[in-house]
PDB file of C-alpha atoms and ligand atoms in Angstrom:
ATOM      1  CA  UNK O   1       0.000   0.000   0.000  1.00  0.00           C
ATOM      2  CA  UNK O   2       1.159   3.425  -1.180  1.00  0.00           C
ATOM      3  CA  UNK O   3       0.521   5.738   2.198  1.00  0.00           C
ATOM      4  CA  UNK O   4      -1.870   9.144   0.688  1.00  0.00           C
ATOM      5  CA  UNK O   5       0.099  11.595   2.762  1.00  0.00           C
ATOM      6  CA  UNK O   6      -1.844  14.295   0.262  1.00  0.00           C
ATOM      7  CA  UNK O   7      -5.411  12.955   1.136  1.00  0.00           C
ATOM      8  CA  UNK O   8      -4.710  12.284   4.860  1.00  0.00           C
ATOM      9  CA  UNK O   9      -3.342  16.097   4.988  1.00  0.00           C
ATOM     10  CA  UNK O  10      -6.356  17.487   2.698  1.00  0.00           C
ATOM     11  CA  UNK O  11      -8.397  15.799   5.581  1.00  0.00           C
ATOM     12  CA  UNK O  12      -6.816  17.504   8.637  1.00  0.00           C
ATOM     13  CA  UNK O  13      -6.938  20.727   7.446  1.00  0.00           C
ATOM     14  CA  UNK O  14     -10.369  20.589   6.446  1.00  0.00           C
ATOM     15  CA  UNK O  15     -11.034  19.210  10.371  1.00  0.00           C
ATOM     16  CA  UNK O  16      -8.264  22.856  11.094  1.00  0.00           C
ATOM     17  CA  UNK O  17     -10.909  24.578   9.025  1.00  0.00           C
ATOM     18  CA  UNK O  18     -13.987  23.604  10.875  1.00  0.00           C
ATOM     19  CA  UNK O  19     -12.190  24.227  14.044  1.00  0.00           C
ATOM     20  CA  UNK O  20     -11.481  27.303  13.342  1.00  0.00           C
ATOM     21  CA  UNK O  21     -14.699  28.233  11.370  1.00  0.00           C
ATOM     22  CA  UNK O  22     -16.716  27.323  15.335  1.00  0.00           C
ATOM     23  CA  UNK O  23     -13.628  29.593  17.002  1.00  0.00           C
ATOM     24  CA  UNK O  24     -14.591  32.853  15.079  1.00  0.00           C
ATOM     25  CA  UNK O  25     -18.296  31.837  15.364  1.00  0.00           C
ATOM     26  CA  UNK O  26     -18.191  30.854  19.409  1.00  0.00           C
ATOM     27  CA  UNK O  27     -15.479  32.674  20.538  1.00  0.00           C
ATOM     28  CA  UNK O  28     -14.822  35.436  17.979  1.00  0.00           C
ATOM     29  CA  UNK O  29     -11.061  34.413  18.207  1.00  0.00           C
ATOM     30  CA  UNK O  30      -9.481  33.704  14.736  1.00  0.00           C
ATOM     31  CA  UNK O  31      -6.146  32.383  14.933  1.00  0.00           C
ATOM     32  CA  UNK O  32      -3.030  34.137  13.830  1.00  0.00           C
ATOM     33  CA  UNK O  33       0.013  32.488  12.688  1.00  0.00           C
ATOM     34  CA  UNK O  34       3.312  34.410  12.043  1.00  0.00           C
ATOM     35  CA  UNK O  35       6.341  33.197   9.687  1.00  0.00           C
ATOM     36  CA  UNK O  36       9.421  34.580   9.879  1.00  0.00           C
ATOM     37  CA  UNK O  37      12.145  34.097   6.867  1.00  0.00           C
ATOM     38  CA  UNK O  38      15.690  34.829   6.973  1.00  0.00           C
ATOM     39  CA  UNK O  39      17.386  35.037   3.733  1.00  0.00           C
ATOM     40  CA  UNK O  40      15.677  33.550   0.278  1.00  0.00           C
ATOM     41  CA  UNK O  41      17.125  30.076  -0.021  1.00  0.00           C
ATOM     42  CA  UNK O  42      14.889  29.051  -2.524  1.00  0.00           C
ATOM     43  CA  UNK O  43      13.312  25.780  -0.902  1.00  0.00           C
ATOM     44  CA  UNK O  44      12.513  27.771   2.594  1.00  0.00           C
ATOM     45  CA  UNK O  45      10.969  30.248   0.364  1.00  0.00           C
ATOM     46  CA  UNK O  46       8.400  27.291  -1.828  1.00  0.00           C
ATOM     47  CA  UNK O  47       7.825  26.280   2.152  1.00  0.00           C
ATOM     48  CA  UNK O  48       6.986  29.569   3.163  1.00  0.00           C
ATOM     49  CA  UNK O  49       4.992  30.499   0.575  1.00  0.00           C
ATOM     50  CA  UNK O  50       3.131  27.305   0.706  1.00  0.00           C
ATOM     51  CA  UNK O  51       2.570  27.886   4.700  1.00  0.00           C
ATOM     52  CA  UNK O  52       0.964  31.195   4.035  1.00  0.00           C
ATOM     53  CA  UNK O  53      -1.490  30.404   1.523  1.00  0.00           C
ATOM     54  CA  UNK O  54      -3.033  27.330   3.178  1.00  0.00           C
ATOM     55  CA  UNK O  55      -3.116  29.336   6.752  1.00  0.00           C
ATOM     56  CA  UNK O  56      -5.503  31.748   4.558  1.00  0.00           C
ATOM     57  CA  UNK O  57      -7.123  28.422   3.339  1.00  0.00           C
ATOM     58  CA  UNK O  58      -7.878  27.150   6.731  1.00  0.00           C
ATOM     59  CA  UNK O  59      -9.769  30.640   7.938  1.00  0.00           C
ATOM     60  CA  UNK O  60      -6.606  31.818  10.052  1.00  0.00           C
ATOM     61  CA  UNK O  61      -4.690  35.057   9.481  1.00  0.00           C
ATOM     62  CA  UNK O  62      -1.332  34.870   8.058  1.00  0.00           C
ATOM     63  CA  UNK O  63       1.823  37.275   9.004  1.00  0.00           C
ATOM     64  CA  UNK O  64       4.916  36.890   7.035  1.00  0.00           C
ATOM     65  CA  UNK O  65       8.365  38.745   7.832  1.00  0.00           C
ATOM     66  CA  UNK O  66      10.683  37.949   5.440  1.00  0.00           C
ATOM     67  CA  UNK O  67      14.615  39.655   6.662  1.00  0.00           C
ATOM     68  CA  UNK O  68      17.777  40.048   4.720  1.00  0.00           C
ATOM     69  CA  UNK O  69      20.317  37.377   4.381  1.00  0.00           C
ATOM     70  CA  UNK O  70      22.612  39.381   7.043  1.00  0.00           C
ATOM     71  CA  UNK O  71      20.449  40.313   9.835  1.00  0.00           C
ATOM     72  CA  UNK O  72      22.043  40.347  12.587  1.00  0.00           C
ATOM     73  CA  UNK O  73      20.535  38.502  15.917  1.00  0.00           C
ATOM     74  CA  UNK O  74      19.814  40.998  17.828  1.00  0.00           C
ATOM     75  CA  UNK O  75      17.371  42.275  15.321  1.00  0.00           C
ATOM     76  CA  UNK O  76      15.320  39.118  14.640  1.00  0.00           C
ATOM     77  CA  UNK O  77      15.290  38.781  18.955  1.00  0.00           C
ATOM     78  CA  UNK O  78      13.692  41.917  18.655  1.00  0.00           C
ATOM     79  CA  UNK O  79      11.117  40.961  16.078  1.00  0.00           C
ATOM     80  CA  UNK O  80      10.709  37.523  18.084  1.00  0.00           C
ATOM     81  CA  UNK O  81       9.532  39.437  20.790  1.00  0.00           C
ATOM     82  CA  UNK O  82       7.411  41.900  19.056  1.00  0.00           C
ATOM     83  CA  UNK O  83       5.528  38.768  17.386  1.00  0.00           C
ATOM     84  CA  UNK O  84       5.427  36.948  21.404  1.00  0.00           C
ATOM     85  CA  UNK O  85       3.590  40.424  22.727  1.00  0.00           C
ATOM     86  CA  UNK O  86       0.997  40.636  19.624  1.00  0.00           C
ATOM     87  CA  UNK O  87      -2.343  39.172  20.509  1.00  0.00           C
ATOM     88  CA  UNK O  88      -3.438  38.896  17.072  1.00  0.00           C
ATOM     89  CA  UNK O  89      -0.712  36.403  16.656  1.00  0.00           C
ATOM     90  CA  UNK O  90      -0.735  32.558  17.881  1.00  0.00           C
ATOM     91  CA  UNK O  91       2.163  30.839  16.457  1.00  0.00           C
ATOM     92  CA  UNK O  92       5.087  31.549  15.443  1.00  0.00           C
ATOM     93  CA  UNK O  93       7.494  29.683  12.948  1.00  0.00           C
ATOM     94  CA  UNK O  94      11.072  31.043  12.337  1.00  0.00           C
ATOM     95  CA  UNK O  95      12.172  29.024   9.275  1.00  0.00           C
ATOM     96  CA  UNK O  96      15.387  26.823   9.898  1.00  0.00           C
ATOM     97  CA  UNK O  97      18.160  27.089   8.982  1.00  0.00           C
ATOM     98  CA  UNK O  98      18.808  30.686  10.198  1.00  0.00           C
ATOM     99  CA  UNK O  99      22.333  31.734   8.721  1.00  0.00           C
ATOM    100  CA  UNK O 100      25.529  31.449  10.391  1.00  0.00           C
ATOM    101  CA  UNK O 101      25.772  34.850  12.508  1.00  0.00           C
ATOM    102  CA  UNK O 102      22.430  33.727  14.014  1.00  0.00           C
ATOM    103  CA  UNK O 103      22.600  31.062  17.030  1.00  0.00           C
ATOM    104  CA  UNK O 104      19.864  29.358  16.003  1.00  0.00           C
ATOM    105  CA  UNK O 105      18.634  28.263  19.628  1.00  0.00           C
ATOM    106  CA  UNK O 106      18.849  31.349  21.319  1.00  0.00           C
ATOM    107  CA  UNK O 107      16.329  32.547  18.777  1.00  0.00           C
ATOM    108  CA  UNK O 108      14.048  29.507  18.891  1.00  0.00           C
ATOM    109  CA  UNK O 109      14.220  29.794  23.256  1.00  0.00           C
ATOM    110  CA  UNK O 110      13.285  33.228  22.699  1.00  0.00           C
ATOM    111  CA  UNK O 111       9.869  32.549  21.388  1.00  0.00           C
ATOM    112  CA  UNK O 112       7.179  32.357  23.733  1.00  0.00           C
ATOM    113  CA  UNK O 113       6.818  28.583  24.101  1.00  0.00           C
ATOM    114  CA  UNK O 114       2.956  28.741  24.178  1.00  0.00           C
ATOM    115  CA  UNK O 115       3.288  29.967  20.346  1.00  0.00           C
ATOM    116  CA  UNK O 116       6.101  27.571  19.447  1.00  0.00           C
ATOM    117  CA  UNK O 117       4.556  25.952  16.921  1.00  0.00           C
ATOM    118  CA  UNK O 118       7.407  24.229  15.829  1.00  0.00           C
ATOM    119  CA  UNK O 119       7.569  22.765  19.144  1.00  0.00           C
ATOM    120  CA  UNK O 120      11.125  23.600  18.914  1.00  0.00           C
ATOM    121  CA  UNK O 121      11.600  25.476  22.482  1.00  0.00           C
ATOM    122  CA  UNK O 122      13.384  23.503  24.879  1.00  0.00           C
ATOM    123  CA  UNK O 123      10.307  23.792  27.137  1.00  0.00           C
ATOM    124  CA  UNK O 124       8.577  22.018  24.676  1.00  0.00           C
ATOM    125  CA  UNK O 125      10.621  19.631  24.148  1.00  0.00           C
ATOM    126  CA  UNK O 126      11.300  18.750  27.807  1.00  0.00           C
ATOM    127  CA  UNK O 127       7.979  18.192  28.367  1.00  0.00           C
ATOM    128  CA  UNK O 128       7.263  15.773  24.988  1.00  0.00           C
ATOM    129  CA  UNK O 129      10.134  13.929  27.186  1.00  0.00           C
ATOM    130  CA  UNK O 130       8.924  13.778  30.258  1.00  0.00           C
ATOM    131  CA  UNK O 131       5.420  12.824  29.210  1.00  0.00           C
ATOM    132  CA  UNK O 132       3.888  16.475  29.853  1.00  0.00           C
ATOM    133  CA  UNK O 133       1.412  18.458  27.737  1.00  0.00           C
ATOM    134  CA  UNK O 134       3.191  20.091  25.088  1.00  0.00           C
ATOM    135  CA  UNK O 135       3.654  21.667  21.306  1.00  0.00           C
ATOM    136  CA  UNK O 136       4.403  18.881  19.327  1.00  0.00           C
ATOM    137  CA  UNK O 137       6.798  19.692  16.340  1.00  0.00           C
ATOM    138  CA  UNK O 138       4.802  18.711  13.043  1.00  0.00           C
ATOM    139  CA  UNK O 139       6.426  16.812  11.012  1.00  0.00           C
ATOM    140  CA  UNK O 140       7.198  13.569  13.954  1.00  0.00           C
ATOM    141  CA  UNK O 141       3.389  14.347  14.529  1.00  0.00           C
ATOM    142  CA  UNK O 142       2.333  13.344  10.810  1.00  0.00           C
ATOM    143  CA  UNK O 143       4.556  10.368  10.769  1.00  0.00           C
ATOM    144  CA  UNK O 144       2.857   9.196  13.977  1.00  0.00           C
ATOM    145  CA  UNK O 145      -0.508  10.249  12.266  1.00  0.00           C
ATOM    146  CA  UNK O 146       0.369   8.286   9.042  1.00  0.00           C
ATOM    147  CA  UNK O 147       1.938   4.813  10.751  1.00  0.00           C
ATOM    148  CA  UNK O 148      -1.295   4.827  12.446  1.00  0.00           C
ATOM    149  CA  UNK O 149      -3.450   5.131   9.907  1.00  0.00           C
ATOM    150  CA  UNK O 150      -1.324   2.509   7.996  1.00  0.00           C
ATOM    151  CA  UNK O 151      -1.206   0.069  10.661  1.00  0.00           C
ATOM    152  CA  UNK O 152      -3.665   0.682  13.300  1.00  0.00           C
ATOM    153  CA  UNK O 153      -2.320   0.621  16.980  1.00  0.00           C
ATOM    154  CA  UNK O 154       1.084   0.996  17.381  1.00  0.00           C
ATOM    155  CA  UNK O 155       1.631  -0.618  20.680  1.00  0.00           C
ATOM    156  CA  UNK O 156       4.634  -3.357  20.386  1.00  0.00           C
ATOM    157  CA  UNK O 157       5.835  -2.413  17.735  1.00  0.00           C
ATOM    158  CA  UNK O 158       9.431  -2.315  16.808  1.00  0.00           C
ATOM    159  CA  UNK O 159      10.210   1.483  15.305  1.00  0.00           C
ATOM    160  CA  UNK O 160      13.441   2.478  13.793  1.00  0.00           C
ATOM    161  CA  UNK O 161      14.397   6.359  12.990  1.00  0.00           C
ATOM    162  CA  UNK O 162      17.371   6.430  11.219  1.00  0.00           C
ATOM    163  CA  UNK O 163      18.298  10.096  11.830  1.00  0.00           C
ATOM    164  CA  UNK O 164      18.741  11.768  15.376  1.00  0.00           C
ATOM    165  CA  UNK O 165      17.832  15.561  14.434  1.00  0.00           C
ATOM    166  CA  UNK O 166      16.201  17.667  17.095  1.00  0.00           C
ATOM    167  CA  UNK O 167      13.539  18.413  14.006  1.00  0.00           C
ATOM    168  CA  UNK O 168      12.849  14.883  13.134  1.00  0.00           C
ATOM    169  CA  UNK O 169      14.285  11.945  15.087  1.00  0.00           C
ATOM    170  CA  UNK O 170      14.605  12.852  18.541  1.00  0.00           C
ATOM    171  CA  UNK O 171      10.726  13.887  18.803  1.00  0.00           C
ATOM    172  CA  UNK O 172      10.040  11.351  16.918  1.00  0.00           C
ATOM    173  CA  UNK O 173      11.057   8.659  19.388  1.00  0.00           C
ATOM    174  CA  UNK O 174       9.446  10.473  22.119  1.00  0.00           C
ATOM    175  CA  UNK O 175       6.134  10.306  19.917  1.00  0.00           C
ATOM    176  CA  UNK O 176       6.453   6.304  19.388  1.00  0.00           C
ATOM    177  CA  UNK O 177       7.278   5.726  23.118  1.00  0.00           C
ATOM    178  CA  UNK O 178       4.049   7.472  23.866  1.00  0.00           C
ATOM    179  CA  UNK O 179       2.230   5.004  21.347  1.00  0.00           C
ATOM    180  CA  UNK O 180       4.172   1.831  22.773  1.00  0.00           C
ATOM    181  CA  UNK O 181       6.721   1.443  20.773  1.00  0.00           C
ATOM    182  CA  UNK O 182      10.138  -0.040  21.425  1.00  0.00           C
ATOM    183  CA  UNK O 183      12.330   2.277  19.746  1.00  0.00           C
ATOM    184  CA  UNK O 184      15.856   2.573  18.486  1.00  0.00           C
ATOM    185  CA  UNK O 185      17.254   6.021  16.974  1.00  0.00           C
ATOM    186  CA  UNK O 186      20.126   4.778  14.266  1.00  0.00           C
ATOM    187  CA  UNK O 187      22.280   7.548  13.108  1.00  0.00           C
ATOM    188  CA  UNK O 188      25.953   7.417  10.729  1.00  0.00           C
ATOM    189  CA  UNK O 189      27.910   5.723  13.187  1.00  0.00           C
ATOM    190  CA  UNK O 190      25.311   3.047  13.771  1.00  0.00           C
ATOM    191  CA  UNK O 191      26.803  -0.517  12.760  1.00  0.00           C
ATOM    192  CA  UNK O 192      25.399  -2.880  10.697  1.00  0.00           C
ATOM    193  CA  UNK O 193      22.684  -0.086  10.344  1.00  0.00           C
ATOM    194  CA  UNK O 194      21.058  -2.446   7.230  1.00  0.00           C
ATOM    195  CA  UNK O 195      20.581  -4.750  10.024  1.00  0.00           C
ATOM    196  CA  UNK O 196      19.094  -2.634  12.605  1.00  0.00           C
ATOM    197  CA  UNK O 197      16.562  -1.427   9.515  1.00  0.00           C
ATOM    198  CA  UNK O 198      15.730  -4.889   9.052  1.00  0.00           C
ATOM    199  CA  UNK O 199      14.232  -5.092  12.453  1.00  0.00           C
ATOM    200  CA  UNK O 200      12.209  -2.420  12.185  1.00  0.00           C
ATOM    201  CA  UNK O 201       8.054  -2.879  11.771  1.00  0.00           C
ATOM    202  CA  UNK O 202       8.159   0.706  11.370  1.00  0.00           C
ATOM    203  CA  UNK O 203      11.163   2.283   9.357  1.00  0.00           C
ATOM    204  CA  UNK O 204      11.349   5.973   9.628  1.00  0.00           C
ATOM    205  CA  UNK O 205      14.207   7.576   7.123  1.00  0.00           C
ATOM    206  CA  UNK O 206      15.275  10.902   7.793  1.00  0.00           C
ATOM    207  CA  UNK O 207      18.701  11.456   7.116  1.00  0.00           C
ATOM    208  CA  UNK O 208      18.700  13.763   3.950  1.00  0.00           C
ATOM    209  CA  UNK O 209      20.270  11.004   1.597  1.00  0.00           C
ATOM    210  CA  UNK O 210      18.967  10.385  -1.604  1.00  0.00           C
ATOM    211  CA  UNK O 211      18.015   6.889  -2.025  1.00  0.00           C
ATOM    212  CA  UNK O 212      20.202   5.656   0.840  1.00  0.00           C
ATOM    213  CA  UNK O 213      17.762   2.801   2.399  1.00  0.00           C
ATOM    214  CA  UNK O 214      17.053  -0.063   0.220  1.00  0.00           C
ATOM    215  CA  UNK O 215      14.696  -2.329  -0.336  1.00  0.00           C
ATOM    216  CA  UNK O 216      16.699  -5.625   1.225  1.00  0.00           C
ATOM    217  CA  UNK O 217      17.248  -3.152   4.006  1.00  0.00           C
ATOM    218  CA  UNK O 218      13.133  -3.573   5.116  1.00  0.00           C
ATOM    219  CA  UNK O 219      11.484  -6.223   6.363  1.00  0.00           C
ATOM    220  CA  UNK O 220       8.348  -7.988   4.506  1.00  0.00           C
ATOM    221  CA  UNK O 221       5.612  -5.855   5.616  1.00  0.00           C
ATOM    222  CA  UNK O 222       7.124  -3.269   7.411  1.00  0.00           C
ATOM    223  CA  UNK O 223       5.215   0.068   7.255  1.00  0.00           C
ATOM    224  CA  UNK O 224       8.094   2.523   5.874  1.00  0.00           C
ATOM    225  CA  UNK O 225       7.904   6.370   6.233  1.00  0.00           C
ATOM    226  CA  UNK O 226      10.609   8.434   4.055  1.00  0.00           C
ATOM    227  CA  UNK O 227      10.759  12.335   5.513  1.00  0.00           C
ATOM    228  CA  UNK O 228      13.733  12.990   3.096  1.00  0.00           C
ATOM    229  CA  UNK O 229      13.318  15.459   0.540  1.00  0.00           C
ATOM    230  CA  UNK O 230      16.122  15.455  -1.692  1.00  0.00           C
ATOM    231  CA  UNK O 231      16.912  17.442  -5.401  1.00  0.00           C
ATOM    232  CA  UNK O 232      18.671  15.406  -7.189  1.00  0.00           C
ATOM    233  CA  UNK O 233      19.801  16.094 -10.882  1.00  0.00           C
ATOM    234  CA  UNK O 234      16.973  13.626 -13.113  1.00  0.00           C
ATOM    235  CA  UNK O 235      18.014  11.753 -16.493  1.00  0.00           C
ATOM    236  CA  UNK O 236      16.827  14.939 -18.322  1.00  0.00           C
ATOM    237  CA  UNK O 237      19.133  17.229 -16.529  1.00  0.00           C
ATOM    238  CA  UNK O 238      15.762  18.580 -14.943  1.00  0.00           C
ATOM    239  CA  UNK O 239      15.629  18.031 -10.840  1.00  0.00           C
ATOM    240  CA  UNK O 240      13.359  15.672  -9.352  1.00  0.00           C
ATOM    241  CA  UNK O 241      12.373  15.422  -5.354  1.00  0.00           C
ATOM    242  CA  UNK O 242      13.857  12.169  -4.175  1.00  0.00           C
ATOM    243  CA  UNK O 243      13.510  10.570  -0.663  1.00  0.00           C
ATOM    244  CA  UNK O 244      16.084   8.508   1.839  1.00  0.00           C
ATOM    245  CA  UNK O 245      14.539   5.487   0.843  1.00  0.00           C
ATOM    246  CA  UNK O 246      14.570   4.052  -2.606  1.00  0.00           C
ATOM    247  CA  UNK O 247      11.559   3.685  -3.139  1.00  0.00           C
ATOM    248  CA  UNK O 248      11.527   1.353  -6.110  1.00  0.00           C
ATOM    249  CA  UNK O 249      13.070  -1.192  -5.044  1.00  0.00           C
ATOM    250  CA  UNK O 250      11.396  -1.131  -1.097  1.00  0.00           C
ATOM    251  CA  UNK O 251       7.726  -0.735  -2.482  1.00  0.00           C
ATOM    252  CA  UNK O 252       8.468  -4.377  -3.640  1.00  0.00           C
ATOM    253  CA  UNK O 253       9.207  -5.303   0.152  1.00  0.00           C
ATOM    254  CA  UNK O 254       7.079  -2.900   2.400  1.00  0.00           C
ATOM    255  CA  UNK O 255       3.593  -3.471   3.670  1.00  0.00           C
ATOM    256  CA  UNK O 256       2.929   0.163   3.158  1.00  0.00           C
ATOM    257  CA  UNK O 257       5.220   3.257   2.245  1.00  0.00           C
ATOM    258  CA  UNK O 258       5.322   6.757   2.038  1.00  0.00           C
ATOM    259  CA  UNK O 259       6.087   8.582  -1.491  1.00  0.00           C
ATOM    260  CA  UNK O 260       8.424  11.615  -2.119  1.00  0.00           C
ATOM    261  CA  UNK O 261       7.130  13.609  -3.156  1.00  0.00           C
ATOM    262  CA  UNK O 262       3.217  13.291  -1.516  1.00  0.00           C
ATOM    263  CA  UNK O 263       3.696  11.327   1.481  1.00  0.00           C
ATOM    264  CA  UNK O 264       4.818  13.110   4.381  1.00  0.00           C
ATOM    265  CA  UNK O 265       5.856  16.578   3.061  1.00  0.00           C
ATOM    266  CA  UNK O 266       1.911  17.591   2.727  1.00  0.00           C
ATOM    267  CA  UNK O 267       1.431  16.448   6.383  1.00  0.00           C
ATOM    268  CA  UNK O 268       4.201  18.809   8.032  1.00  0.00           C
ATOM    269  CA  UNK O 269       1.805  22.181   7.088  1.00  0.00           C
ATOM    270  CA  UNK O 270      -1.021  20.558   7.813  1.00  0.00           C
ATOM    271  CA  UNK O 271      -0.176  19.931  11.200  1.00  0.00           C
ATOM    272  CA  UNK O 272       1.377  23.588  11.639  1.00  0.00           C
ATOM    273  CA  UNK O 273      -2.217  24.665  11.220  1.00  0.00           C
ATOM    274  CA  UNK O 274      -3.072  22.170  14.140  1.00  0.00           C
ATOM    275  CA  UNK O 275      -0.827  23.503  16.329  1.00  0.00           C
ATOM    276  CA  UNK O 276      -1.863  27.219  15.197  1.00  0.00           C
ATOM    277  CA  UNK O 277      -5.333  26.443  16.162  1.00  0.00           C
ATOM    278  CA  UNK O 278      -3.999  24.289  19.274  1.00  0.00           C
ATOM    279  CA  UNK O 279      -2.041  27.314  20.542  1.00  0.00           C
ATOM    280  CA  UNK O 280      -4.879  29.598  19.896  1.00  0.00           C
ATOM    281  CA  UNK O 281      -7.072  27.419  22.048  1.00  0.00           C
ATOM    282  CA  UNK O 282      -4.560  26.750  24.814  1.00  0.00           C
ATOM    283  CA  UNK O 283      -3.840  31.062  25.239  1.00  0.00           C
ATOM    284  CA  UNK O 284      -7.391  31.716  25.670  1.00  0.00           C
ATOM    285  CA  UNK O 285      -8.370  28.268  28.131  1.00  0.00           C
ATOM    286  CA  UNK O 286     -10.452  26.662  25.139  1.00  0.00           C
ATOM    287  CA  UNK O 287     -11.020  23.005  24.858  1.00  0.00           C
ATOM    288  CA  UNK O 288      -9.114  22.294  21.538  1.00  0.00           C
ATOM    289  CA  UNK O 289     -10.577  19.358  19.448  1.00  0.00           C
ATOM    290  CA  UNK O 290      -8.485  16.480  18.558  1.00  0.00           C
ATOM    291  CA  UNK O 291      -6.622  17.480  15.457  1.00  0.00           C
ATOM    292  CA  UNK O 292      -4.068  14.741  15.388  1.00  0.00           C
ATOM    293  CA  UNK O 293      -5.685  11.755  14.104  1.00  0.00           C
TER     294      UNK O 293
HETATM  295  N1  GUN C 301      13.153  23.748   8.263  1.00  0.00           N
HETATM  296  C1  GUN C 301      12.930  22.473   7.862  1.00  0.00           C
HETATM  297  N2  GUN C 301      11.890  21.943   8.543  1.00  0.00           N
HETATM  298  C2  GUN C 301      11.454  22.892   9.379  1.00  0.00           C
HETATM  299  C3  GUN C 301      10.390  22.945  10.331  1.00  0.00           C
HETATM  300  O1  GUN C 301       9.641  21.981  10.560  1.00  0.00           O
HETATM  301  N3  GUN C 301      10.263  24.111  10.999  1.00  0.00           N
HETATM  302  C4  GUN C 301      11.082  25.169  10.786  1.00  0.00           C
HETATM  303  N4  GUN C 301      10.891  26.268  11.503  1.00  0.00           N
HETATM  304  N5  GUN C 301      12.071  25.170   9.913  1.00  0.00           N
HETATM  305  C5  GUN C 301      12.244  24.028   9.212  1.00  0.00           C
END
């Protein structure tokens, strides 16, 4: 089975849209979600772009800030903390990766952490660890969403993230624990990482190398999600988006299996609007519905 990461984000941010269509009605509160660019590298920008647009979609106002290249840090802290005392504004999202005069967590610890809706702060992400309510940063959240929906419950189940980002892996695990998985987190100096894949009933790749994992690397049936999104040069000297996995030759092998692009690129903004209308919820002490199935 080829895992609809498209159709399974179309349908959470239509439930983001009726959530937020009963906020303006009930509590006249419309969500406000603020992105904040550094630079134009030219895939943040697609992103951003892309972020804005289906914010608008969903019913929720969209602010975007888009700074030079060399901004210094001082001056995005001070814009971080013009966006935390706005009340218009719910979320904020400061694209990664900042450039290199910027220290990158001392920005992302400077956002309030009841707008992080990366679920970046390391508020947030102490208390994904320690089992506390928290912003949960998106794309770990639609991986969760889409093994689920692949495989049912989760509980048992051996998971392996190959990849130990603070973005991807690392929340990730914390995510499968929660669901009762028994987790490993394999990174480059992992040995006999083909191995430790083979193990794995659910294979998460997320590494940022085209067409690394390969099909006698999975298991029969294992449910495989690929969160790398890789240009690579195609036949026609045109680029194509590639993912860690390769997915010809593991289709042949997995139960079910994300696609690059259209598996679990679609479900990272869709889940950004969850968390905007989450946030919105949690500011003003409003039940939030359950976004994250
Ligand atoms: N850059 C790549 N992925 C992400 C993400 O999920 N959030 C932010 N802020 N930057 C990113």
């Amino acid at each position: 089975m080829i895992i609809d990461g498209k159709a399974v984000a179309a349908d959470i941010r239509g439930r983001v849209g009726e959530a937020v269509t009963a906020l303006r009605a009930e509590h006249d509160l419309q969500p406000g979600l603020a992105v904040v660019l550094v630079g134009a590298d030219p895939a943040s920008e697609v992103y951003v772009r892309n972020k804005g647009k289906q914010t608008v979609e969903a019913g929720m106002q969209s602010f975007e800030h888009r700074l030079d290249v060399d901004t210094d840090e001082s001056t995005l802290l001070a814009l971080v903390e013009k966006l935390n005392a706005d009340p218009a504004i719910h979320g904020i999202l400061v694209q990664l990766p900042l450039p290199d005069q910027i220290d990158e967590d001392k920005v992302i610890n400077a956002i309030n952490p009841d707008k992080d809706v990366d679920g970046f702060h390391i508020l947030n992400a102490g208390r994904l660890a320690t089992g506390q309510q928290s912003l949960v940063p998106c794309t770990p959240a639609g991986c969760v969403i889409l093994a689920r929906r692949a495989l049912g419950d989760l509980s048992g189940l051996d998971a392996v993230i190959v990849g130990r980002s603070n973005i991807v892996g690392k929340p990730l695990a914390q995510l499968l624990l929660k669901e009762n998985c028994t987790v490993t987190i394999a990174h480059s100096r992992t040995r006999n990482l083909e191995d430790v894949c083979r193990r794995a009933d659910i294979l998460v790749a997320a590494v940022g190398r085209p067409n690394m994992i390969l099909g006698d690397w999975v298991k029969p049936g294992a449910c495989v999600i690929d969160v790398g999104i890789n240009r690579i040069e195609g036949e026609n000297g045109k680029t194509r988006l590639v993912g860690d996995v390769d997915f010809a030759s593991a289709e042949k092998v997995a139960g079910s299996i994300t696609p690059v692009p259209g598996g679990v690129g679609p479900m990272t903004i869709a889940l950004l609007l969850a968390n905007t209308v989450v946030a919105a919820c949690a500011i003003n002490n409003i039940e939030a519905p359950d976004l994250f199935k």
